[in-house]
PDB file of N, CA and C in Angstrom:
ATOM      1  N   UNK A   1       4.919   0.430 -16.129  1.00 60.00           N
ATOM      2  CA  UNK A   1       4.531   1.360 -15.086  1.00 60.00           C
ATOM      3  C   UNK A   1       3.762   0.637 -13.984  1.00 60.00           C
ATOM      4  N   UNK A   2       2.756  -0.174 -14.370  1.00 60.00           N
ATOM      5  CA  UNK A   2       1.998  -0.929 -13.371  1.00 60.00           C
ATOM      6  C   UNK A   2       2.925  -1.909 -12.664  1.00 60.00           C
ATOM      7  N   UNK A   3       3.839  -2.538 -13.421  1.00 66.00           N
ATOM      8  CA  UNK A   3       4.792  -3.477 -12.822  1.00 66.00           C
ATOM      9  C   UNK A   3       5.654  -2.776 -11.777  1.00 66.00           C
ATOM     10  N   UNK A   4       6.101  -1.562 -12.074  1.00 88.00           N
ATOM     11  CA  UNK A   4       6.905  -0.817 -11.108  1.00 88.00           C
ATOM     12  C   UNK A   4       6.115  -0.554  -9.831  1.00 88.00           C
ATOM     13  N   UNK A   5       4.843  -0.171  -9.984  1.00 89.00           N
ATOM     14  CA  UNK A   5       4.009   0.093  -8.808  1.00 89.00           C
ATOM     15  C   UNK A   5       3.784  -1.192  -8.013  1.00 89.00           C
ATOM     16  N   UNK A   6       3.587  -2.302  -8.721  1.00 92.00           N
ATOM     17  CA  UNK A   6       3.425  -3.581  -8.038  1.00 92.00           C
ATOM     18  C   UNK A   6       4.687  -3.958  -7.268  1.00 92.00           C
ATOM     19  N   UNK A   7       5.834  -3.749  -7.893  1.00 94.00           N
ATOM     20  CA  UNK A   7       7.101  -4.048  -7.210  1.00 94.00           C
ATOM     21  C   UNK A   7       7.223  -3.245  -5.925  1.00 94.00           C
ATOM     22  N   UNK A   8       6.915  -1.965  -6.009  1.00 95.00           N
ATOM     23  CA  UNK A   8       7.012  -1.086  -4.841  1.00 95.00           C
ATOM     24  C   UNK A   8       6.003  -1.518  -3.767  1.00 95.00           C
ATOM     25  N   UNK A   9       4.800  -1.860  -4.194  1.00 96.00           N
ATOM     26  CA  UNK A   9       3.766  -2.286  -3.245  1.00 96.00           C
ATOM     27  C   UNK A   9       4.176  -3.570  -2.549  1.00 96.00           C
ATOM     28  N   UNK A  10       4.593  -4.568  -3.332  1.00 96.00           N
ATOM     29  CA  UNK A  10       4.963  -5.843  -2.719  1.00 96.00           C
ATOM     30  C   UNK A  10       6.217  -5.718  -1.856  1.00 96.00           C
ATOM     31  N   UNK A  11       7.133  -4.848  -2.228  1.00 96.00           N
ATOM     32  CA  UNK A  11       8.317  -4.612  -1.402  1.00 96.00           C
ATOM     33  C   UNK A  11       7.893  -4.041  -0.044  1.00 96.00           C
ATOM     34  N   UNK A  12       6.946  -3.119  -0.061  1.00 97.00           N
ATOM     35  CA  UNK A  12       6.461  -2.537   1.195  1.00 97.00           C
ATOM     36  C   UNK A  12       5.728  -3.584   2.030  1.00 97.00           C
ATOM     37  N   UNK A  13       4.993  -4.476   1.375  1.00 96.00           N
ATOM     38  CA  UNK A  13       4.219  -5.499   2.084  1.00 96.00           C
ATOM     39  C   UNK A  13       5.075  -6.674   2.544  1.00 96.00           C
ATOM     40  N   UNK A  14       6.310  -6.745   2.075  1.00 96.00           N
ATOM     41  CA  UNK A  14       7.173  -7.888   2.400  1.00 96.00           C
ATOM     42  C   UNK A  14       7.557  -7.931   3.875  1.00 96.00           C
ATOM     43  N   UNK A  15       7.474  -6.831   4.552  1.00 97.00           N
ATOM     44  CA  UNK A  15       7.891  -6.762   5.950  1.00 97.00           C
ATOM     45  C   UNK A  15       6.681  -6.925   6.875  1.00 97.00           C
ATOM     46  N   UNK A  16       6.748  -7.849   7.836  1.00 97.00           N
ATOM     47  CA  UNK A  16       5.598  -8.064   8.729  1.00 97.00           C
ATOM     48  C   UNK A  16       5.260  -6.848   9.594  1.00 97.00           C
ATOM     49  N   UNK A  17       6.243  -6.045   9.929  1.00 98.00           N
ATOM     50  CA  UNK A  17       5.969  -4.833  10.712  1.00 98.00           C
ATOM     51  C   UNK A  17       5.112  -3.872   9.899  1.00 98.00           C
ATOM     52  N   UNK A  18       5.462  -3.691   8.638  1.00 98.00           N
ATOM     53  CA  UNK A  18       4.679  -2.778   7.792  1.00 98.00           C
ATOM     54  C   UNK A  18       3.274  -3.322   7.546  1.00 98.00           C
ATOM     55  N   UNK A  19       3.154  -4.646   7.382  1.00 97.00           N
ATOM     56  CA  UNK A  19       1.814  -5.225   7.229  1.00 97.00           C
ATOM     57  C   UNK A  19       0.992  -4.985   8.495  1.00 97.00           C
ATOM     58  N   UNK A  20       1.629  -5.106   9.648  1.00 97.00           N
ATOM     59  CA  UNK A  20       0.935  -4.835  10.908  1.00 97.00           C
ATOM     60  C   UNK A  20       0.502  -3.387  11.021  1.00 97.00           C
ATOM     61  N   UNK A  21       1.366  -2.487  10.570  1.00 98.00           N
ATOM     62  CA  UNK A  21       1.019  -1.065  10.595  1.00 98.00           C
ATOM     63  C   UNK A  21      -0.184  -0.792   9.691  1.00 98.00           C
ATOM     64  N   UNK A  22      -0.208  -1.419   8.524  1.00 98.00           N
ATOM     65  CA  UNK A  22      -1.352  -1.229   7.616  1.00 98.00           C
ATOM     66  C   UNK A  22      -2.632  -1.775   8.240  1.00 98.00           C
ATOM     67  N   UNK A  23      -2.529  -2.929   8.895  1.00 97.00           N
ATOM     68  CA  UNK A  23      -3.706  -3.498   9.565  1.00 97.00           C
ATOM     69  C   UNK A  23      -4.215  -2.545  10.644  1.00 97.00           C
ATOM     70  N   UNK A  24      -3.307  -1.935  11.358  1.00 97.00           N
ATOM     71  CA  UNK A  24      -3.695  -0.968  12.379  1.00 97.00           C
ATOM     72  C   UNK A  24      -4.369   0.246  11.753  1.00 97.00           C
ATOM     73  N   UNK A  25      -3.826   0.705  10.646  1.00 98.00           N
ATOM     74  CA  UNK A  25      -4.407   1.877   9.969  1.00 98.00           C
ATOM     75  C   UNK A  25      -5.768   1.572   9.352  1.00 98.00           C
ATOM     76  N   UNK A  26      -6.029   0.302   9.073  1.00 97.00           N
ATOM     77  CA  UNK A  26      -7.344  -0.070   8.540  1.00 97.00           C
ATOM     78  C   UNK A  26      -8.443   0.217   9.565  1.00 97.00           C
ATOM     79  N   UNK A  27      -8.060   0.320  10.829  1.00 97.00           N
ATOM     80  CA  UNK A  27      -9.022   0.620  11.899  1.00 97.00           C
ATOM     81  C   UNK A  27      -9.189   2.116  12.125  1.00 97.00           C
ATOM     82  N   UNK A  28      -8.318   2.905  11.496  1.00 97.00           N
ATOM     83  CA  UNK A  28      -8.404   4.352  11.641  1.00 97.00           C
ATOM     84  C   UNK A  28      -7.027   4.986  11.656  1.00 97.00           C
ATOM     85  N   UNK A  29      -7.007   6.294  11.510  1.00 98.00           N
ATOM     86  CA  UNK A  29      -5.752   7.041  11.499  1.00 98.00           C
ATOM     87  C   UNK A  29      -4.993   6.841  12.810  1.00 98.00           C
ATOM     88  N   UNK A  30      -3.669   6.825  12.702  1.00 97.00           N
ATOM     89  CA  UNK A  30      -2.806   6.664  13.871  1.00 97.00           C
ATOM     90  C   UNK A  30      -1.588   7.564  13.712  1.00 97.00           C
ATOM     91  N   UNK A  31      -1.005   7.938  14.843  1.00 97.00           N
ATOM     92  CA  UNK A  31       0.250   8.687  14.792  1.00 97.00           C
ATOM     93  C   UNK A  31       1.387   7.695  14.535  1.00 97.00           C
ATOM     94  N   UNK A  32       2.522   8.217  14.114  1.00 97.00           N
ATOM     95  CA  UNK A  32       3.690   7.361  13.883  1.00 97.00           C
ATOM     96  C   UNK A  32       4.059   6.635  15.172  1.00 97.00           C
ATOM     97  N   UNK A  33       4.014   7.336  16.286  1.00 96.00           N
ATOM     98  CA  UNK A  33       4.312   6.719  17.580  1.00 96.00           C
ATOM     99  C   UNK A  33       3.364   5.579  17.911  1.00 96.00           C
ATOM    100  N   UNK A  34       2.075   5.781  17.645  1.00 97.00           N
ATOM    101  CA  UNK A  34       1.081   4.726  17.901  1.00 97.00           C
ATOM    102  C   UNK A  34       1.325   3.513  17.006  1.00 97.00           C
ATOM    103  N   UNK A  35       1.755   3.751  15.776  1.00 97.00           N
ATOM    104  CA  UNK A  35       2.039   2.639  14.868  1.00 97.00           C
ATOM    105  C   UNK A  35       3.237   1.818  15.335  1.00 97.00           C
ATOM    106  N   UNK A  36       4.209   2.480  15.949  1.00 97.00           N
ATOM    107  CA  UNK A  36       5.403   1.790  16.410  1.00 97.00           C
ATOM    108  C   UNK A  36       5.247   1.085  17.747  1.00 97.00           C
ATOM    109  N   UNK A  37       4.260   1.507  18.556  1.00 96.00           N
ATOM    110  CA  UNK A  37       4.073   0.960  19.908  1.00 96.00           C
ATOM    111  C   UNK A  37       4.003  -0.564  19.975  1.00 96.00           C
ATOM    112  N   UNK A  38       3.152  -1.217  19.187  1.00 96.00           N
ATOM    113  CA  UNK A  38       3.035  -2.674  19.318  1.00 96.00           C
ATOM    114  C   UNK A  38       4.335  -3.423  18.988  1.00 96.00           C
ATOM    115  N   UNK A  39       5.224  -2.766  18.284  1.00 96.00           N
ATOM    116  CA  UNK A  39       6.472  -3.390  17.860  1.00 96.00           C
ATOM    117  C   UNK A  39       7.653  -2.978  18.741  1.00 96.00           C
ATOM    118  N   UNK A  40       7.350  -2.194  19.782  1.00 95.00           N
ATOM    119  CA  UNK A  40       8.370  -1.722  20.724  1.00 95.00           C
ATOM    120  C   UNK A  40       9.558  -1.085  19.998  1.00 95.00           C
ATOM    121  N   UNK A  41       9.238  -0.189  19.087  1.00 95.00           N
ATOM    122  CA  UNK A  41      10.305   0.482  18.352  1.00 95.00           C
ATOM    123  C   UNK A  41      10.298   1.971  18.625  1.00 95.00           C
ATOM    124  N   UNK A  42      11.411   2.572  18.352  1.00 95.00           N
ATOM    125  CA  UNK A  42      11.545   4.016  18.542  1.00 95.00           C
ATOM    126  C   UNK A  42      10.716   4.745  17.498  1.00 95.00           C
ATOM    127  N   UNK A  43      10.526   6.023  17.743  1.00 95.00           N
ATOM    128  CA  UNK A  43       9.835   6.857  16.754  1.00 95.00           C
ATOM    129  C   UNK A  43      10.592   6.824  15.437  1.00 95.00           C
ATOM    130  N   UNK A  44      11.924   6.911  15.500  1.00 96.00           N
ATOM    131  CA  UNK A  44      12.741   6.901  14.276  1.00 96.00           C
ATOM    132  C   UNK A  44      12.561   5.600  13.505  1.00 96.00           C
ATOM    133  N   UNK A  45      12.515   4.480  14.214  1.00 96.00           N
ATOM    134  CA  UNK A  45      12.317   3.189  13.560  1.00 96.00           C
ATOM    135  C   UNK A  45      10.955   3.098  12.901  1.00 96.00           C
ATOM    136  N   UNK A  46       9.923   3.526  13.625  1.00 97.00           N
ATOM    137  CA  UNK A  46       8.565   3.519  13.067  1.00 97.00           C
ATOM    138  C   UNK A  46       8.478   4.449  11.873  1.00 97.00           C
ATOM    139  N   UNK A  47       9.136   5.586  11.966  1.00 96.00           N
ATOM    140  CA  UNK A  47       9.112   6.563  10.884  1.00 96.00           C
ATOM    141  C   UNK A  47       9.742   6.001   9.608  1.00 96.00           C
ATOM    142  N   UNK A  48      10.785   5.206   9.751  1.00 97.00           N
ATOM    143  CA  UNK A  48      11.410   4.586   8.574  1.00 97.00           C
ATOM    144  C   UNK A  48      10.442   3.633   7.881  1.00 97.00           C
ATOM    145  N   UNK A  49       9.704   2.858   8.673  1.00 98.00           N
ATOM    146  CA  UNK A  49       8.712   1.957   8.081  1.00 98.00           C
ATOM    147  C   UNK A  49       7.599   2.745   7.392  1.00 98.00           C
ATOM    148  N   UNK A  50       7.155   3.815   8.043  1.00 98.00           N
ATOM    149  CA  UNK A  50       6.101   4.649   7.459  1.00 98.00           C
ATOM    150  C   UNK A  50       6.591   5.266   6.153  1.00 98.00           C
ATOM    151  N   UNK A  51       7.844   5.648   6.108  1.00 97.00           N
ATOM    152  CA  UNK A  51       8.400   6.230   4.879  1.00 97.00           C
ATOM    153  C   UNK A  51       8.330   5.242   3.717  1.00 97.00           C
ATOM    154  N   UNK A  52       8.617   3.972   3.977  1.00 97.00           N
ATOM    155  CA  UNK A  52       8.515   2.941   2.927  1.00 97.00           C
ATOM    156  C   UNK A  52       7.063   2.818   2.472  1.00 97.00           C
ATOM    157  N   UNK A  53       6.140   2.813   3.427  1.00 98.00           N
ATOM    158  CA  UNK A  53       4.720   2.731   3.089  1.00 98.00           C
ATOM    159  C   UNK A  53       4.255   3.961   2.308  1.00 98.00           C
ATOM    160  N   UNK A  54       4.782   5.123   2.677  1.00 97.00           N
ATOM    161  CA  UNK A  54       4.468   6.359   1.952  1.00 97.00           C
ATOM    162  C   UNK A  54       4.976   6.273   0.511  1.00 97.00           C
ATOM    163  N   UNK A  55       6.197   5.798   0.349  1.00 95.00           N
ATOM    164  CA  UNK A  55       6.794   5.692  -0.990  1.00 95.00           C
ATOM    165  C   UNK A  55       5.980   4.774  -1.891  1.00 95.00           C
ATOM    166  N   UNK A  56       5.348   3.775  -1.287  1.00 96.00           N
ATOM    167  CA  UNK A  56       4.511   2.848  -2.050  1.00 96.00           C
ATOM    168  C   UNK A  56       3.105   3.396  -2.272  1.00 96.00           C
ATOM    169  N   UNK A  57       2.813   4.548  -1.706  1.00 96.00           N
ATOM    170  CA  UNK A  57       1.495   5.148  -1.853  1.00 96.00           C
ATOM    171  C   UNK A  57       0.446   4.506  -0.967  1.00 96.00           C
ATOM    172  N   UNK A  58       0.877   3.726   0.026  1.00 97.00           N
ATOM    173  CA  UNK A  58      -0.050   3.032   0.909  1.00 97.00           C
ATOM    174  C   UNK A  58      -0.454   3.854   2.130  1.00 97.00           C
ATOM    175  N   UNK A  59       0.330   4.882   2.425  1.00 98.00           N
ATOM    176  CA  UNK A  59       0.087   5.715   3.609  1.00 98.00           C
ATOM    177  C   UNK A  59       0.303   7.176   3.233  1.00 98.00           C
ATOM    178  N   UNK A  60      -0.513   8.017   3.826  1.00 97.00           N
ATOM    179  CA  UNK A  60      -0.327   9.462   3.702  1.00 97.00           C
ATOM    180  C   UNK A  60      -0.075   9.986   5.118  1.00 97.00           C
ATOM    181  N   UNK A  61       0.914  10.853   5.242  1.00 97.00           N
ATOM    182  CA  UNK A  61       1.287  11.406   6.557  1.00 97.00           C
ATOM    183  C   UNK A  61       1.006  12.907   6.558  1.00 97.00           C
ATOM    184  N   UNK A  62       0.441  13.390   7.666  1.00 97.00           N
ATOM    185  CA  UNK A  62       0.200  14.831   7.819  1.00 97.00           C
ATOM    186  C   UNK A  62       0.538  15.226   9.249  1.00 97.00           C
ATOM    187  N   UNK A  63       0.797  16.495   9.441  1.00 95.00           N
ATOM    188  CA  UNK A  63       1.107  17.008  10.779  1.00 95.00           C
ATOM    189  C   UNK A  63      -0.171  17.483  11.465  1.00 95.00           C
ATOM    190  N   UNK A  64      -0.252  17.174  12.743  1.00 93.00           N
ATOM    191  CA  UNK A  64      -1.324  17.688  13.602  1.00 93.00           C
ATOM    192  C   UNK A  64      -0.635  18.128  14.885  1.00 93.00           C
ATOM    193  N   UNK A  65      -0.251  19.383  14.920  1.00 94.00           N
ATOM    194  CA  UNK A  65       0.545  19.879  16.042  1.00 94.00           C
ATOM    195  C   UNK A  65       1.924  19.237  15.995  1.00 94.00           C
ATOM    196  N   UNK A  66       2.299  18.578  17.077  1.00 93.00           N
ATOM    197  CA  UNK A  66       3.613  17.914  17.125  1.00 93.00           C
ATOM    198  C   UNK A  66       3.561  16.492  16.596  1.00 93.00           C
ATOM    199  N   UNK A  67       2.366  15.981  16.369  1.00 94.00           N
ATOM    200  CA  UNK A  67       2.212  14.583  15.922  1.00 94.00           C
ATOM    201  C   UNK A  67       2.191  14.489  14.407  1.00 94.00           C
ATOM    202  N   UNK A  68       2.649  13.341  13.928  1.00 96.00           N
ATOM    203  CA  UNK A  68       2.538  13.005  12.512  1.00 96.00           C
ATOM    204  C   UNK A  68       1.471  11.914  12.405  1.00 96.00           C
ATOM    205  N   UNK A  69       0.374  12.248  11.765  1.00 98.00           N
ATOM    206  CA  UNK A  69      -0.770  11.348  11.666  1.00 98.00           C
ATOM    207  C   UNK A  69      -0.735  10.640  10.310  1.00 98.00           C
ATOM    208  N   UNK A  70      -0.959   9.341  10.349  1.00 98.00           N
ATOM    209  CA  UNK A  70      -0.925   8.522   9.135  1.00 98.00           C
ATOM    210  C   UNK A  70      -2.329   8.043   8.785  1.00 98.00           C
ATOM    211  N   UNK A  71      -2.601   8.010   7.489  1.00 98.00           N
ATOM    212  CA  UNK A  71      -3.876   7.554   6.961  1.00 98.00           C
ATOM    213  C   UNK A  71      -3.601   6.476   5.920  1.00 98.00           C
ATOM    214  N   UNK A  72      -4.380   5.414   5.952  1.00 98.00           N
ATOM    215  CA  UNK A  72      -4.253   4.336   4.973  1.00 98.00           C
ATOM    216  C   UNK A  72      -4.759   4.803   3.615  1.00 98.00           C
ATOM    217  N   UNK A  73      -4.009   4.503   2.580  1.00 97.00           N
ATOM    218  CA  UNK A  73      -4.415   4.746   1.195  1.00 97.00           C
ATOM    219  C   UNK A  73      -4.385   3.386   0.499  1.00 97.00           C
ATOM    220  N   UNK A  74      -5.540   2.793   0.309  1.00 93.00           N
ATOM    221  CA  UNK A  74      -5.619   1.392  -0.121  1.00 93.00           C
ATOM    222  C   UNK A  74      -5.560   1.181  -1.635  1.00 93.00           C
ATOM    223  N   UNK A  75      -5.501   2.234  -2.426  1.00 93.00           N
ATOM    224  CA  UNK A  75      -5.538   2.069  -3.878  1.00 93.00           C
ATOM    225  C   UNK A  75      -4.462   1.112  -4.409  1.00 93.00           C
ATOM    226  N   UNK A  76      -3.210   1.221  -3.948  1.00 94.00           N
ATOM    227  CA  UNK A  76      -2.200   0.276  -4.449  1.00 94.00           C
ATOM    228  C   UNK A  76      -2.519  -1.181  -4.102  1.00 94.00           C
ATOM    229  N   UNK A  77      -3.244  -1.393  -3.009  1.00 94.00           N
ATOM    230  CA  UNK A  77      -3.633  -2.749  -2.646  1.00 94.00           C
ATOM    231  C   UNK A  77      -4.631  -3.317  -3.647  1.00 94.00           C
ATOM    232  N   UNK A  78      -5.468  -2.464  -4.207  1.00 92.00           N
ATOM    233  CA  UNK A  78      -6.425  -2.911  -5.212  1.00 92.00           C
ATOM    234  C   UNK A  78      -5.701  -3.391  -6.467  1.00 92.00           C
ATOM    235  N   UNK A  79      -4.653  -2.683  -6.867  1.00 91.00           N
ATOM    236  CA  UNK A  79      -3.858  -3.118  -8.016  1.00 91.00           C
ATOM    237  C   UNK A  79      -3.189  -4.458  -7.740  1.00 91.00           C
ATOM    238  N   UNK A  80      -2.664  -4.614  -6.532  1.00 92.00           N
ATOM    239  CA  UNK A  80      -2.017  -5.880  -6.167  1.00 92.00           C
ATOM    240  C   UNK A  80      -3.038  -7.017  -6.152  1.00 92.00           C
ATOM    241  N   UNK A  81      -4.227  -6.740  -5.635  1.00 92.00           N
ATOM    242  CA  UNK A  81      -5.271  -7.762  -5.599  1.00 92.00           C
ATOM    243  C   UNK A  81      -5.665  -8.184  -7.013  1.00 92.00           C
ATOM    244  N   UNK A  82      -5.782  -7.221  -7.904  1.00 90.00           N
ATOM    245  CA  UNK A  82      -6.137  -7.522  -9.291  1.00 90.00           C
ATOM    246  C   UNK A  82      -5.072  -8.425  -9.918  1.00 90.00           C
ATOM    247  N   UNK A  83      -3.816  -8.124  -9.668  1.00 90.00           N
ATOM    248  CA  UNK A  83      -2.727  -8.936 -10.209  1.00 90.00           C
ATOM    249  C   UNK A  83      -2.775 -10.353  -9.629  1.00 90.00           C
ATOM    250  N   UNK A  84      -3.048 -10.462  -8.335  1.00 90.00           N
ATOM    251  CA  UNK A  84      -3.110 -11.771  -7.684  1.00 90.00           C
ATOM    252  C   UNK A  84      -4.305 -12.588  -8.165  1.00 90.00           C
ATOM    253  N   UNK A  85      -5.394 -11.926  -8.513  1.00 90.00           N
ATOM    254  CA  UNK A  85      -6.596 -12.646  -8.967  1.00 90.00           C
ATOM    255  C   UNK A  85      -6.338 -13.460 -10.230  1.00 90.00           C
ATOM    256  N   UNK A  86      -5.463 -12.979 -11.102  1.00 87.00           N
ATOM    257  CA  UNK A  86      -5.177 -13.751 -12.315  1.00 87.00           C
ATOM    258  C   UNK A  86      -4.548 -15.099 -11.938  1.00 87.00           C
ATOM    259  N   UNK A  87      -3.742 -15.088 -10.893  1.00 89.00           N
ATOM    260  CA  UNK A  87      -3.115 -16.336 -10.453  1.00 89.00           C
ATOM    261  C   UNK A  87      -4.109 -17.211  -9.707  1.00 89.00           C
ATOM    262  N   UNK A  88      -5.055 -16.618  -9.030  1.00 87.00           N
ATOM    263  CA  UNK A  88      -6.103 -17.389  -8.376  1.00 87.00           C
ATOM    264  C   UNK A  88      -6.895 -18.171  -9.426  1.00 87.00           C
ATOM    265  N   UNK A  89      -7.234 -17.520 -10.539  1.00 86.00           N
ATOM    266  CA  UNK A  89      -7.953 -18.198 -11.619  1.00 86.00           C
ATOM    267  C   UNK A  89      -7.118 -19.343 -12.174  1.00 86.00           C
ATOM    268  N   UNK A  90      -5.839 -19.098 -12.387  1.00 87.00           N
ATOM    269  CA  UNK A  90      -4.946 -20.133 -12.909  1.00 87.00           C
ATOM    270  C   UNK A  90      -4.955 -21.354 -11.997  1.00 87.00           C
ATOM    271  N   UNK A  91      -4.773 -21.127 -10.696  1.00 91.00           N
ATOM    272  CA  UNK A  91      -4.705 -22.248  -9.769  1.00 91.00           C
ATOM    273  C   UNK A  91      -6.048 -22.934  -9.599  1.00 91.00           C
ATOM    274  N   UNK A  92      -7.140 -22.211  -9.679  1.00 90.00           N
ATOM    275  CA  UNK A  92      -8.455 -22.848  -9.615  1.00 90.00           C
ATOM    276  C   UNK A  92      -8.655 -23.806 -10.775  1.00 90.00           C
ATOM    277  N   UNK A  93      -8.246 -23.402 -11.978  1.00 89.00           N
ATOM    278  CA  UNK A  93      -8.345 -24.280 -13.150  1.00 89.00           C
ATOM    279  C   UNK A  93      -7.481 -25.524 -12.934  1.00 89.00           C
ATOM    280  N   UNK A  94      -6.258 -25.328 -12.458  1.00 91.00           N
ATOM    281  CA  UNK A  94      -5.355 -26.462 -12.223  1.00 91.00           C
ATOM    282  C   UNK A  94      -5.932 -27.422 -11.180  1.00 91.00           C
ATOM    283  N   UNK A  95      -6.464 -26.873 -10.106  1.00 92.00           N
ATOM    284  CA  UNK A  95      -7.033 -27.718  -9.051  1.00 92.00           C
ATOM    285  C   UNK A  95      -8.302 -28.426  -9.505  1.00 92.00           C
ATOM    286  N   UNK A  96      -9.105 -27.765 -10.345  1.00 90.00           N
ATOM    287  CA  UNK A  96     -10.296 -28.420 -10.898  1.00 90.00           C
ATOM    288  C   UNK A  96      -9.892 -29.607 -11.766  1.00 90.00           C
ATOM    289  N   UNK A  97      -8.834 -29.450 -12.559  1.00 91.00           N
ATOM    290  CA  UNK A  97      -8.336 -30.558 -13.390  1.00 91.00           C
ATOM    291  C   UNK A  97      -7.847 -31.712 -12.523  1.00 91.00           C
ATOM    292  N   UNK A  98      -7.131 -31.382 -11.473  1.00 92.00           N
ATOM    293  CA  UNK A  98      -6.626 -32.406 -10.567  1.00 92.00           C
ATOM    294  C   UNK A  98      -7.779 -33.144  -9.894  1.00 92.00           C
ATOM    295  N   UNK A  99      -8.772 -32.398  -9.455  1.00 92.00           N
ATOM    296  CA  UNK A  99      -9.934 -33.016  -8.819  1.00 92.00           C
ATOM    297  C   UNK A  99     -10.637 -33.966  -9.782  1.00 92.00           C
ATOM    298  N   UNK A 100     -10.804 -33.549 -11.037  1.00 89.00           N
ATOM    299  CA  UNK A 100     -11.453 -34.412 -12.032  1.00 89.00           C
ATOM    300  C   UNK A 100     -10.637 -35.682 -12.252  1.00 89.00           C
ATOM    301  N   UNK A 101      -9.330 -35.565 -12.284  1.00 90.00           N
ATOM    302  CA  UNK A 101      -8.456 -36.717 -12.470  1.00 90.00           C
ATOM    303  C   UNK A 101      -8.577 -37.682 -11.294  1.00 90.00           C
ATOM    304  N   UNK A 102      -8.571 -37.160 -10.078  1.00 91.00           N
ATOM    305  CA  UNK A 102      -8.702 -38.001  -8.881  1.00 91.00           C
ATOM    306  C   UNK A 102     -10.055 -38.680  -8.877  1.00 91.00           C
ATOM    307  N   UNK A 103     -11.089 -37.946  -9.220  1.00 89.00           N
ATOM    308  CA  UNK A 103     -12.432 -38.561  -9.244  1.00 89.00           C
ATOM    309  C   UNK A 103     -12.536 -39.663 -10.280  1.00 89.00           C
ATOM    310  N   UNK A 104     -11.909 -39.479 -11.438  1.00 88.00           N
ATOM    311  CA  UNK A 104     -11.901 -40.534 -12.465  1.00 88.00           C
ATOM    312  C   UNK A 104     -11.156 -41.773 -11.958  1.00 88.00           C
ATOM    313  N   UNK A 105     -10.044 -41.535 -11.272  1.00 87.00           N
ATOM    314  CA  UNK A 105      -9.257 -42.652 -10.720  1.00 87.00           C
ATOM    315  C   UNK A 105     -10.066 -43.407  -9.681  1.00 87.00           C
ATOM    316  N   UNK A 106     -10.825 -42.686  -8.859  1.00 88.00           N
ATOM    317  CA  UNK A 106     -11.617 -43.317  -7.808  1.00 88.00           C
ATOM    318  C   UNK A 106     -12.800 -44.091  -8.384  1.00 88.00           C
ATOM    319  N   UNK A 107     -13.315 -43.646  -9.532  1.00 85.00           N
ATOM    320  CA  UNK A 107     -14.455 -44.317 -10.165  1.00 85.00           C
ATOM    321  C   UNK A 107     -14.049 -45.626 -10.828  1.00 85.00           C
ATOM    322  N   UNK A 108     -12.775 -45.789 -11.113  1.00 79.00           N
ATOM    323  CA  UNK A 108     -12.353 -47.010 -11.823  1.00 79.00           C
ATOM    324  C   UNK A 108     -12.119 -48.167 -10.924  1.00 79.00           C
TER     325      UNK A 108
END
């Protein structure tokens, strides 16, 4: 179950446009049109990206009159960060071993 959520989250984050939209939403709620503006895309194009983000649970969309307002939902990012941290620990151990080896070589 967690793996499925991670797959969906990383799939949504794989696109630079969607990552940009999330960065914009980190500054506050935006309409779908406002999210698409920096990328010079149509409302329909922006809406498709928002739909992927919604499916991943990263964005919530609501109506405010004629506008569709999006809000960042960061919980799935916390799960992704937790998963990535295990690899950070792995690589830190590997790099510490490499550093010790280089230092031993330099001391000889």
